[in-house]
Coordinates of C-alpha atoms in Angstrom, one line a residue:
X14 CA 81.8 143.6 40.5
X15 CA 83.7 140.7 42.7
X16 CA 84.5 142.3 45.8
X17 CA 82.2 139.5 47.5
X18 CA 85.0 136.8 46.2
X19 CA 88.0 139.0 47.2
X20 CA 86.5 139.8 51.2
X21 CA 85.8 136.2 51.0
X22 CA 89.8 135.5 50.6
X23 CA 90.3 138.4 53.0
X24 CA 88.4 137.0 56.0
X25 CA 89.8 133.7 55.6
X26 CA 93.4 135.3 56.0
X27 CA 91.8 137.0 59.4
X28 CA 90.9 133.1 60.8
X29 CA 93.9 132.1 59.5
X30 CA 95.6 135.0 61.5
X31 CA 93.6 134.2 64.8
X32 CA 95.8 130.9 65.4
X33 CA 99.2 132.5 65.6
X34 CA 100.4 133.8 68.9
X35 CA 104.4 133.8 69.4
X36 CA 107.2 134.2 67.1
X37 CA 109.0 131.1 65.6
X38 CA 109.8 130.1 62.5
X39 CA 106.5 128.6 61.4
X40 CA 104.3 131.5 62.4
X41 CA 106.3 134.0 61.1
X42 CA 106.1 131.9 57.4
X43 CA 102.5 132.1 57.9
X44 CA 102.4 135.8 58.5
X45 CA 104.4 136.3 55.5
X46 CA 102.2 134.1 53.4
X47 CA 99.3 136.0 54.7
X48 CA 101.0 139.3 54.0
X49 CA 101.6 138.2 50.4
X50 CA 98.1 137.1 49.9
X51 CA 96.8 140.2 51.1
X52 CA 99.1 142.3 48.8
X53 CA 97.9 139.9 46.2
X54 CA 94.0 140.7 46.9
X55 CA 94.4 144.6 47.7
X56 CA 96.4 145.2 44.0
X57 CA 93.0 143.2 42.5
X58 CA 91.1 145.8 44.3
X59 CA 92.8 148.8 43.6
X60 CA 92.7 148.1 40.0
X61 CA 88.9 147.7 40.3
X62 CA 88.0 150.7 42.4
X63 CA 91.4 152.6 42.7
X64 CA 89.3 155.4 44.5
X65 CA 88.4 153.0 47.8
X66 CA 91.5 150.9 47.5
X67 CA 94.3 153.4 46.1
X68 CA 95.2 154.5 49.2
X69 CA 95.2 150.8 51.3
X70 CA 97.6 149.6 48.7
X71 CA 99.6 152.8 48.8
X72 CA 99.8 153.4 52.8
X73 CA 98.5 150.2 54.5
X74 CA 100.7 148.1 52.4
X75 CA 103.9 150.1 53.0
X76 CA 103.2 150.0 57.1
X77 CA 103.0 146.1 56.7
X78 CA 106.0 146.2 54.9
X79 CA 107.8 148.0 57.5
X80 CA 106.5 145.8 60.4
X81 CA 107.8 142.9 58.3
X82 CA 111.2 144.7 58.4
X83 CA 111.4 145.3 62.0
X84 CA 111.0 141.5 62.8
X85 CA 113.9 140.6 60.4
X86 CA 115.8 143.2 61.5
X87 CA 115.6 143.0 65.8
X88 CA 118.5 142.1 67.0
X89 CA 117.2 140.3 70.1
X90 CA 114.3 137.3 71.0
X91 CA 112.8 140.0 73.3
X92 CA 112.9 143.0 70.2
X93 CA 111.7 140.1 67.8
X94 CA 108.6 139.2 69.6
X95 CA 108.0 142.3 70.6
X96 CA 107.9 143.5 66.5
X97 CA 106.4 139.7 65.4
X98 CA 103.3 140.9 67.5
X99 CA 103.2 144.6 65.7
X100 CA 103.2 142.8 62.6
X101 CA 100.7 140.5 63.5
X102 CA 98.7 143.2 65.1
X103 CA 99.3 145.1 61.4
X104 CA 98.0 142.6 59.6
X105 CA 94.8 142.3 62.1
X106 CA 94.0 145.9 61.2
X107 CA 94.5 146.2 57.7
X108 CA 92.9 143.1 56.5
X109 CA 89.9 144.6 58.6
X110 CA 89.4 148.0 57.4
X111 CA 89.9 146.5 53.6
X112 CA 87.3 144.3 54.6
X113 CA 84.9 146.8 56.0
X114 CA 85.5 149.2 52.6
X115 CA 84.9 146.3 50.6
X116 CA 81.1 145.6 52.4
X117 CA 80.7 149.6 52.1
X118 CA 80.8 149.0 48.4
X119 CA 78.6 146.5 48.2

């Protein structure tokens, strides 16, 4: 039903994140791009299988949005770096969770 294609997109996003270590404008732009791609992909999966992906769409996507907002609202470099790492880790965790669910459905 197309889960392998979407799972492949998510796996590529995980690989793309691996090269990011510290906050800078370029790294933040990459994470935002990954976030947008994840958002698009999870929406597709939710529409195909709402029972399996509906909670991910609602809860995990909200968690990612909050982590992104925390980075943008940080008022010092230390806090921004800490929130950036949290944003990155949240993206990785959610991507891996979504990949596992997609694998289980096949």
